[in-house]
PDB file of C-alpha atoms in Angstrom:
ATOM      1  CA  UNK A   1       9.434  -6.577  16.894  1.00  0.00           C
ATOM      2  CA  UNK A   2       7.778  -7.416  13.506  1.00  0.00           C
ATOM      3  CA  UNK A   3       6.744  -4.148  12.353  1.00  0.00           C
ATOM      4  CA  UNK A   4       6.930  -0.277  12.691  1.00  0.00           C
ATOM      5  CA  UNK A   5       4.097   2.004  11.241  1.00  0.00           C
ATOM      6  CA  UNK A   6       5.472   5.631  10.672  1.00  0.00           C
ATOM      7  CA  UNK A   7       2.984   8.402  10.051  1.00  0.00           C
ATOM      8  CA  UNK A   8       4.384  11.975   9.540  1.00  0.00           C
ATOM      9  CA  UNK A   9       1.443  14.346  10.621  1.00  0.00           C
ATOM     10  CA  UNK A  10       1.036  17.825   9.687  1.00  0.00           C
ATOM     11  CA  UNK A  11      -2.655  18.635   9.721  1.00  0.00           C
ATOM     12  CA  UNK A  12      -4.190  15.339  10.572  1.00  0.00           C
ATOM     13  CA  UNK A  13      -6.706  16.136  13.513  1.00  0.00           C
ATOM     14  CA  UNK A  14      -9.636  14.889  11.336  1.00  0.00           C
ATOM     15  CA  UNK A  15      -8.162  11.728  10.202  1.00  0.00           C
ATOM     16  CA  UNK A  16      -5.411  10.294  12.629  1.00  0.00           C
ATOM     17  CA  UNK A  17      -7.783   8.748  15.040  1.00  0.00           C
ATOM     18  CA  UNK A  18      -9.457   7.081  12.240  1.00  0.00           C
ATOM     19  CA  UNK A  19      -6.116   5.983  10.898  1.00  0.00           C
ATOM     20  CA  UNK A  20      -5.230   4.472  14.050  1.00  0.00           C
ATOM     21  CA  UNK A  21      -8.288   2.468  14.277  1.00  0.00           C
ATOM     22  CA  UNK A  22      -7.810   1.165  10.947  1.00  0.00           C
ATOM     23  CA  UNK A  23      -4.301   0.193  11.440  1.00  0.00           C
ATOM     24  CA  UNK A  24      -5.174  -1.561  14.730  1.00  0.00           C
ATOM     25  CA  UNK A  25      -8.100  -3.349  12.802  1.00  0.00           C
ATOM     26  CA  UNK A  26      -5.902  -4.700  10.081  1.00  0.00           C
ATOM     27  CA  UNK A  27      -2.648  -5.672  12.129  1.00  0.00           C
ATOM     28  CA  UNK A  28      -4.011  -6.838  15.578  1.00  0.00           C
ATOM     29  CA  UNK A  29      -3.417 -10.647  16.139  1.00  0.00           C
ATOM     30  CA  UNK A  30      -1.154 -10.806  12.980  1.00  0.00           C
ATOM     31  CA  UNK A  31       2.001  -8.900  13.917  1.00  0.00           C
ATOM     32  CA  UNK A  32       3.685  -7.628  16.911  1.00  0.00           C
ATOM     33  CA  UNK A  33       3.864  -3.972  15.950  1.00  0.00           C
ATOM     34  CA  UNK A  34       3.880  -0.360  16.965  1.00  0.00           C
ATOM     35  CA  UNK A  35       2.640   2.874  15.415  1.00  0.00           C
ATOM     36  CA  UNK A  36       4.756   5.952  15.603  1.00  0.00           C
ATOM     37  CA  UNK A  37       3.377   9.580  14.761  1.00  0.00           C
ATOM     38  CA  UNK A  38       5.806  12.178  13.952  1.00  0.00           C
ATOM     39  CA  UNK A  39       4.106  15.597  14.507  1.00  0.00           C
ATOM     40  CA  UNK A  40       5.790  17.961  12.089  1.00  0.00           C
ATOM     41  CA  UNK A  41       4.733  21.258  13.701  1.00  0.00           C
ATOM     42  CA  UNK A  42       1.407  21.606  11.860  1.00  0.00           C
ATOM     43  CA  UNK A  43      -1.485  24.149  12.631  1.00  0.00           C
ATOM     44  CA  UNK A  44      -4.062  22.164  14.069  1.00  0.00           C
ATOM     45  CA  UNK A  45      -4.654  20.034  17.184  1.00  0.00           C
ATOM     46  CA  UNK A  46      -3.053  16.805  15.760  1.00  0.00           C
ATOM     47  CA  UNK A  47      -0.557  16.674  18.698  1.00  0.00           C
ATOM     48  CA  UNK A  48      -3.330  16.803  21.240  1.00  0.00           C
ATOM     49  CA  UNK A  49      -4.975  13.819  19.499  1.00  0.00           C
ATOM     50  CA  UNK A  50      -1.567  12.016  19.187  1.00  0.00           C
ATOM     51  CA  UNK A  51      -1.021  12.644  23.136  1.00  0.00           C
ATOM     52  CA  UNK A  52      -4.613  11.131  23.557  1.00  0.00           C
ATOM     53  CA  UNK A  53      -3.759   7.994  21.604  1.00  0.00           C
ATOM     54  CA  UNK A  54      -0.597   7.617  23.434  1.00  0.00           C
ATOM     55  CA  UNK A  55      -2.460   7.811  26.758  1.00  0.00           C
ATOM     56  CA  UNK A  56      -5.033   5.307  25.926  1.00  0.00           C
ATOM     57  CA  UNK A  57      -2.756   2.701  24.163  1.00  0.00           C
ATOM     58  CA  UNK A  58       0.791   3.113  25.350  1.00  0.00           C
ATOM     59  CA  UNK A  59       1.982  -0.330  24.368  1.00  0.00           C
ATOM     60  CA  UNK A  60       1.118   0.377  20.702  1.00  0.00           C
ATOM     61  CA  UNK A  61       1.350   4.069  20.148  1.00  0.00           C
ATOM     62  CA  UNK A  62       4.521   6.350  20.440  1.00  0.00           C
ATOM     63  CA  UNK A  63       4.687   9.960  19.266  1.00  0.00           C
ATOM     64  CA  UNK A  64       7.196  12.543  18.706  1.00  0.00           C
ATOM     65  CA  UNK A  65       6.576  16.498  18.362  1.00  0.00           C
ATOM     66  CA  UNK A  66       9.441  18.192  16.014  1.00  0.00           C
ATOM     67  CA  UNK A  67      10.177  21.798  17.083  1.00  0.00           C
ATOM     68  CA  UNK A  68       9.374  23.274  13.612  1.00  0.00           C
ATOM     69  CA  UNK A  69       8.126  22.060  10.437  1.00  0.00           C
ATOM     70  CA  UNK A  70      10.801  19.874   8.698  1.00  0.00           C
ATOM     71  CA  UNK A  71       8.797  18.350   5.789  1.00  0.00           C
ATOM     72  CA  UNK A  72       7.430  14.972   5.417  1.00  0.00           C
ATOM     73  CA  UNK A  73      10.703  13.024   4.310  1.00  0.00           C
ATOM     74  CA  UNK A  74      12.544  14.646   7.264  1.00  0.00           C
ATOM     75  CA  UNK A  75       9.808  13.526   9.574  1.00  0.00           C
ATOM     76  CA  UNK A  76       9.631  10.077   8.202  1.00  0.00           C
ATOM     77  CA  UNK A  77      13.271   9.521   8.375  1.00  0.00           C
ATOM     78  CA  UNK A  78      13.412  10.665  12.054  1.00  0.00           C
ATOM     79  CA  UNK A  79      10.642   8.178  12.866  1.00  0.00           C
ATOM     80  CA  UNK A  80      13.091   5.461  11.241  1.00  0.00           C
ATOM     81  CA  UNK A  81      15.708   6.400  13.871  1.00  0.00           C
ATOM     82  CA  UNK A  82      13.041   5.553  16.542  1.00  0.00           C
ATOM     83  CA  UNK A  83      11.573   2.513  15.170  1.00  0.00           C
ATOM     84  CA  UNK A  84      11.960  -0.876  16.729  1.00  0.00           C
ATOM     85  CA  UNK A  85      10.357  -3.014  14.049  1.00  0.00           C
ATOM     86  CA  UNK A  86      12.270  -5.328  11.835  1.00  0.00           C
ATOM     87  CA  UNK A  87      10.286  -3.895   8.842  1.00  0.00           C
ATOM     88  CA  UNK A  88       9.073  -0.292   8.599  1.00  0.00           C
ATOM     89  CA  UNK A  89       5.914   1.104   6.927  1.00  0.00           C
ATOM     90  CA  UNK A  90       5.666   4.958   6.082  1.00  0.00           C
ATOM     91  CA  UNK A  91       2.227   6.078   5.147  1.00  0.00           C
ATOM     92  CA  UNK A  92       0.238   9.403   5.032  1.00  0.00           C
ATOM     93  CA  UNK A  93      -2.068  10.829   7.698  1.00  0.00           C
ATOM     94  CA  UNK A  94      -4.923  11.582   5.306  1.00  0.00           C
ATOM     95  CA  UNK A  95      -6.532   8.026   4.996  1.00  0.00           C
ATOM     96  CA  UNK A  96      -5.671   7.940   1.246  1.00  0.00           C
ATOM     97  CA  UNK A  97      -3.363   5.153   2.002  1.00  0.00           C
ATOM     98  CA  UNK A  98      -5.429   2.094   3.272  1.00  0.00           C
ATOM     99  CA  UNK A  99      -3.943   0.099   6.063  1.00  0.00           C
ATOM    100  CA  UNK A 100      -5.489  -2.832   4.769  1.00  0.00           C
ATOM    101  CA  UNK A 101      -2.754  -3.118   2.088  1.00  0.00           C
ATOM    102  CA  UNK A 102       0.014  -3.283   4.809  1.00  0.00           C
ATOM    103  CA  UNK A 103      -0.117  -7.020   4.893  1.00  0.00           C
ATOM    104  CA  UNK A 104       0.205  -7.155   1.155  1.00  0.00           C
ATOM    105  CA  UNK A 105       3.390  -5.188   1.262  1.00  0.00           C
ATOM    106  CA  UNK A 106       4.765  -7.517   4.069  1.00  0.00           C
ATOM    107  CA  UNK A 107       3.832 -10.489   2.010  1.00  0.00           C
ATOM    108  CA  UNK A 108       5.585  -9.152  -1.215  1.00  0.00           C
ATOM    109  CA  UNK A 109       8.584  -8.333   0.915  1.00  0.00           C
ATOM    110  CA  UNK A 110       8.912 -11.848   2.020  1.00  0.00           C
ATOM    111  CA  UNK A 111       8.737 -13.478  -1.620  1.00  0.00           C
ATOM    112  CA  UNK A 112      12.208 -12.140  -2.435  1.00  0.00           C
ATOM    113  CA  UNK A 113      13.714 -10.470   0.819  1.00  0.00           C
ATOM    114  CA  UNK A 114      13.104  -7.079  -0.887  1.00  0.00           C
ATOM    115  CA  UNK A 115      14.883  -4.134   0.689  1.00  0.00           C
ATOM    116  CA  UNK A 116      11.890  -1.896  -0.258  1.00  0.00           C
ATOM    117  CA  UNK A 117       8.247  -2.554  -1.404  1.00  0.00           C
ATOM    118  CA  UNK A 118       6.183   0.353  -2.884  1.00  0.00           C
ATOM    119  CA  UNK A 119       2.470   0.544  -2.917  1.00  0.00           C
ATOM    120  CA  UNK A 120       1.809   1.502  -6.551  1.00  0.00           C
ATOM    121  CA  UNK A 121      -1.771   3.183  -6.726  1.00  0.00           C
ATOM    122  CA  UNK A 122      -3.830   1.818  -9.430  1.00  0.00           C
ATOM    123  CA  UNK A 123      -5.678   5.205  -9.677  1.00  0.00           C
ATOM    124  CA  UNK A 124      -4.612   8.116  -8.103  1.00  0.00           C
ATOM    125  CA  UNK A 125      -7.467  10.234  -6.400  1.00  0.00           C
ATOM    126  CA  UNK A 126      -6.233  13.706  -6.375  1.00  0.00           C
ATOM    127  CA  UNK A 127      -7.527  17.044  -7.848  1.00  0.00           C
ATOM    128  CA  UNK A 128      -6.779  17.565 -11.614  1.00  0.00           C
ATOM    129  CA  UNK A 129      -4.040  20.220 -10.832  1.00  0.00           C
ATOM    130  CA  UNK A 130      -2.535  18.171  -8.171  1.00  0.00           C
ATOM    131  CA  UNK A 131      -2.530  15.072 -10.229  1.00  0.00           C
ATOM    132  CA  UNK A 132      -0.852  16.965 -13.257  1.00  0.00           C
ATOM    133  CA  UNK A 133       1.619  18.547 -11.066  1.00  0.00           C
ATOM    134  CA  UNK A 134       2.548  15.086  -9.596  1.00  0.00           C
ATOM    135  CA  UNK A 135       2.744  13.404 -12.785  1.00  0.00           C
ATOM    136  CA  UNK A 136       5.088  16.088 -14.173  1.00  0.00           C
ATOM    137  CA  UNK A 137       7.332  15.938 -11.055  1.00  0.00           C
ATOM    138  CA  UNK A 138       7.624  12.192 -11.421  1.00  0.00           C
ATOM    139  CA  UNK A 139       8.596  12.370 -14.983  1.00  0.00           C
ATOM    140  CA  UNK A 140      11.317  14.833 -14.087  1.00  0.00           C
ATOM    141  CA  UNK A 141      12.689  12.805 -11.284  1.00  0.00           C
ATOM    142  CA  UNK A 142      12.669   9.549 -13.224  1.00  0.00           C
ATOM    143  CA  UNK A 143      14.490  11.343 -15.885  1.00  0.00           C
ATOM    144  CA  UNK A 144      17.148  12.941 -13.793  1.00  0.00           C
ATOM    145  CA  UNK A 145      17.422  11.037 -10.473  1.00  0.00           C
ATOM    146  CA  UNK A 146      19.880   8.114 -10.828  1.00  0.00           C
ATOM    147  CA  UNK A 147      18.221   4.846  -9.628  1.00  0.00           C
ATOM    148  CA  UNK A 148      14.828   6.037  -8.503  1.00  0.00           C
ATOM    149  CA  UNK A 149      11.874   3.623  -8.973  1.00  0.00           C
ATOM    150  CA  UNK A 150       9.350   4.773 -11.436  1.00  0.00           C
ATOM    151  CA  UNK A 151       6.550   3.604  -9.055  1.00  0.00           C
ATOM    152  CA  UNK A 152       7.960   5.333  -5.844  1.00  0.00           C
ATOM    153  CA  UNK A 153       5.417   6.497  -3.393  1.00  0.00           C
ATOM    154  CA  UNK A 154       5.156   7.677   0.297  1.00  0.00           C
ATOM    155  CA  UNK A 155       3.331   4.238   1.107  1.00  0.00           C
ATOM    156  CA  UNK A 156       6.315   2.062   1.487  1.00  0.00           C
ATOM    157  CA  UNK A 157       7.779  -0.852   3.253  1.00  0.00           C
ATOM    158  CA  UNK A 158      11.511  -0.765   4.233  1.00  0.00           C
ATOM    159  CA  UNK A 159      13.802  -3.313   5.888  1.00  0.00           C
ATOM    160  CA  UNK A 160      15.380  -2.037   8.855  1.00  0.00           C
ATOM    161  CA  UNK A 161      18.641  -2.196   7.400  1.00  0.00           C
ATOM    162  CA  UNK A 162      17.626   0.108   4.482  1.00  0.00           C
ATOM    163  CA  UNK A 163      16.052   2.688   6.850  1.00  0.00           C
ATOM    164  CA  UNK A 164      19.510   2.756   8.731  1.00  0.00           C
ATOM    165  CA  UNK A 165      21.526   2.844   5.488  1.00  0.00           C
ATOM    166  CA  UNK A 166      19.562   6.000   4.231  1.00  0.00           C
ATOM    167  CA  UNK A 167      19.702   7.892   7.384  1.00  0.00           C
ATOM    168  CA  UNK A 168      23.375   7.895   7.112  1.00  0.00           C
ATOM    169  CA  UNK A 169      23.234   9.750   3.973  1.00  0.00           C
ATOM    170  CA  UNK A 170      23.531  13.565   4.374  1.00  0.00           C
ATOM    171  CA  UNK A 171      21.904  15.882   1.846  1.00  0.00           C
ATOM    172  CA  UNK A 172      21.019  19.714   1.902  1.00  0.00           C
ATOM    173  CA  UNK A 173      17.425  18.360   1.143  1.00  0.00           C
ATOM    174  CA  UNK A 174      16.304  14.691   1.895  1.00  0.00           C
ATOM    175  CA  UNK A 175      14.470  12.679  -0.465  1.00  0.00           C
ATOM    176  CA  UNK A 176      13.723   9.204   0.705  1.00  0.00           C
ATOM    177  CA  UNK A 177      13.129   7.705  -2.478  1.00  0.00           C
ATOM    178  CA  UNK A 178      16.238   9.262  -4.171  1.00  0.00           C
ATOM    179  CA  UNK A 179      18.375   7.801  -1.287  1.00  0.00           C
ATOM    180  CA  UNK A 180      16.689   4.182  -1.625  1.00  0.00           C
ATOM    181  CA  UNK A 181      17.587   4.429  -5.426  1.00  0.00           C
ATOM    182  CA  UNK A 182      21.513   5.098  -4.456  1.00  0.00           C
ATOM    183  CA  UNK A 183      21.401   2.039  -2.262  1.00  0.00           C
ATOM    184  CA  UNK A 184      19.428  -0.878  -3.721  1.00  0.00           C
ATOM    185  CA  UNK A 185      17.988  -2.326  -6.623  1.00  0.00           C
ATOM    186  CA  UNK A 186      16.005  -4.802  -4.547  1.00  0.00           C
ATOM    187  CA  UNK A 187      12.723  -3.025  -4.980  1.00  0.00           C
ATOM    188  CA  UNK A 188       9.211  -4.428  -5.585  1.00  0.00           C
ATOM    189  CA  UNK A 189       5.730  -3.105  -5.920  1.00  0.00           C
ATOM    190  CA  UNK A 190       2.266  -4.217  -5.023  1.00  0.00           C
ATOM    191  CA  UNK A 191      -1.038  -2.666  -6.474  1.00  0.00           C
ATOM    192  CA  UNK A 192      -2.972  -0.825  -3.868  1.00  0.00           C
ATOM    193  CA  UNK A 193      -5.998   1.395  -3.712  1.00  0.00           C
ATOM    194  CA  UNK A 194      -5.648   5.288  -3.417  1.00  0.00           C
ATOM    195  CA  UNK A 195      -8.763   6.457  -1.563  1.00  0.00           C
ATOM    196  CA  UNK A 196     -10.524   9.785  -1.895  1.00  0.00           C
ATOM    197  CA  UNK A 197      -9.562  12.376   0.605  1.00  0.00           C
ATOM    198  CA  UNK A 198     -12.270  12.796   3.128  1.00  0.00           C
ATOM    199  CA  UNK A 199     -11.181  15.747   5.064  1.00  0.00           C
ATOM    200  CA  UNK A 200      -8.865  18.717   4.647  1.00  0.00           C
ATOM    201  CA  UNK A 201      -6.734  19.728   1.762  1.00  0.00           C
ATOM    202  CA  UNK A 202      -3.358  18.494   0.653  1.00  0.00           C
ATOM    203  CA  UNK A 203      -0.457  20.609   1.870  1.00  0.00           C
ATOM    204  CA  UNK A 204       1.196  20.352  -1.517  1.00  0.00           C
ATOM    205  CA  UNK A 205       0.313  23.199  -3.588  1.00  0.00           C
ATOM    206  CA  UNK A 206       1.525  23.278  -7.189  1.00  0.00           C
ATOM    207  CA  UNK A 207       4.372  25.708  -6.141  1.00  0.00           C
ATOM    208  CA  UNK A 208       5.119  23.664  -3.001  1.00  0.00           C
ATOM    209  CA  UNK A 209       5.541  20.629  -5.481  1.00  0.00           C
ATOM    210  CA  UNK A 210       7.619  22.773  -7.639  1.00  0.00           C
ATOM    211  CA  UNK A 211       9.923  23.768  -5.039  1.00  0.00           C
ATOM    212  CA  UNK A 212      10.107  20.078  -3.860  1.00  0.00           C
ATOM    213  CA  UNK A 213      11.297  18.920  -7.297  1.00  0.00           C
ATOM    214  CA  UNK A 214      13.817  21.807  -7.754  1.00  0.00           C
ATOM    215  CA  UNK A 215      15.648  21.069  -4.427  1.00  0.00           C
ATOM    216  CA  UNK A 216      15.571  17.245  -5.207  1.00  0.00           C
ATOM    217  CA  UNK A 217      17.197  17.946  -8.594  1.00  0.00           C
ATOM    218  CA  UNK A 218      19.847  19.952  -7.085  1.00  0.00           C
ATOM    219  CA  UNK A 219      20.724  17.308  -4.531  1.00  0.00           C
ATOM    220  CA  UNK A 220      20.182  13.923  -6.378  1.00  0.00           C
ATOM    221  CA  UNK A 221      20.438  14.596 -10.115  1.00  0.00           C
ATOM    222  CA  UNK A 222      23.059  12.908 -12.305  1.00  0.00           C
TER     223      UNK A 222
END
């Protein structure tokens, strides 16, 4: 299989059906692919919608329900263990990552056999508070986490071998991009759009981002 698209889902009942439609529109006829939704024990009907998508399109859609909320990075890592594709895409549930850029990530990977290709957002569409907090977090991590790419994002392509390698790493707090930085320098970027949020709110509050940063620094800093 060419490609696995992994989508960790927390509160995506208003967006995941549309995301599924956009992914199919982009990839149909171009790639042999699958979509894996990882339901990270949220608080809405996302799992019910995932089950409907599996029933209506079982050759493309797979889904897994985690028994509790493990967080986005752990959910994505779990999805990687279930992937069949030679290349793996991770993307968010909220439609801010545009599936139309998936072929761009793949094309870039093929130009240099890169282990990882990040979607680099040309303009981030977050609230002022979220944008400020995310910028601060990024500066801290670039300063203290060895090897982390300055343009890391959750919209990323990984070779299957890289996904397998970072799943071997055991940390008290998993951070995919820190693990990538420890394992390869063969990283590229592609400039992509970052769409405005059309439904719901980000699950990353300022304090949640701060907690996230502290745990990462404890587990990955120099």
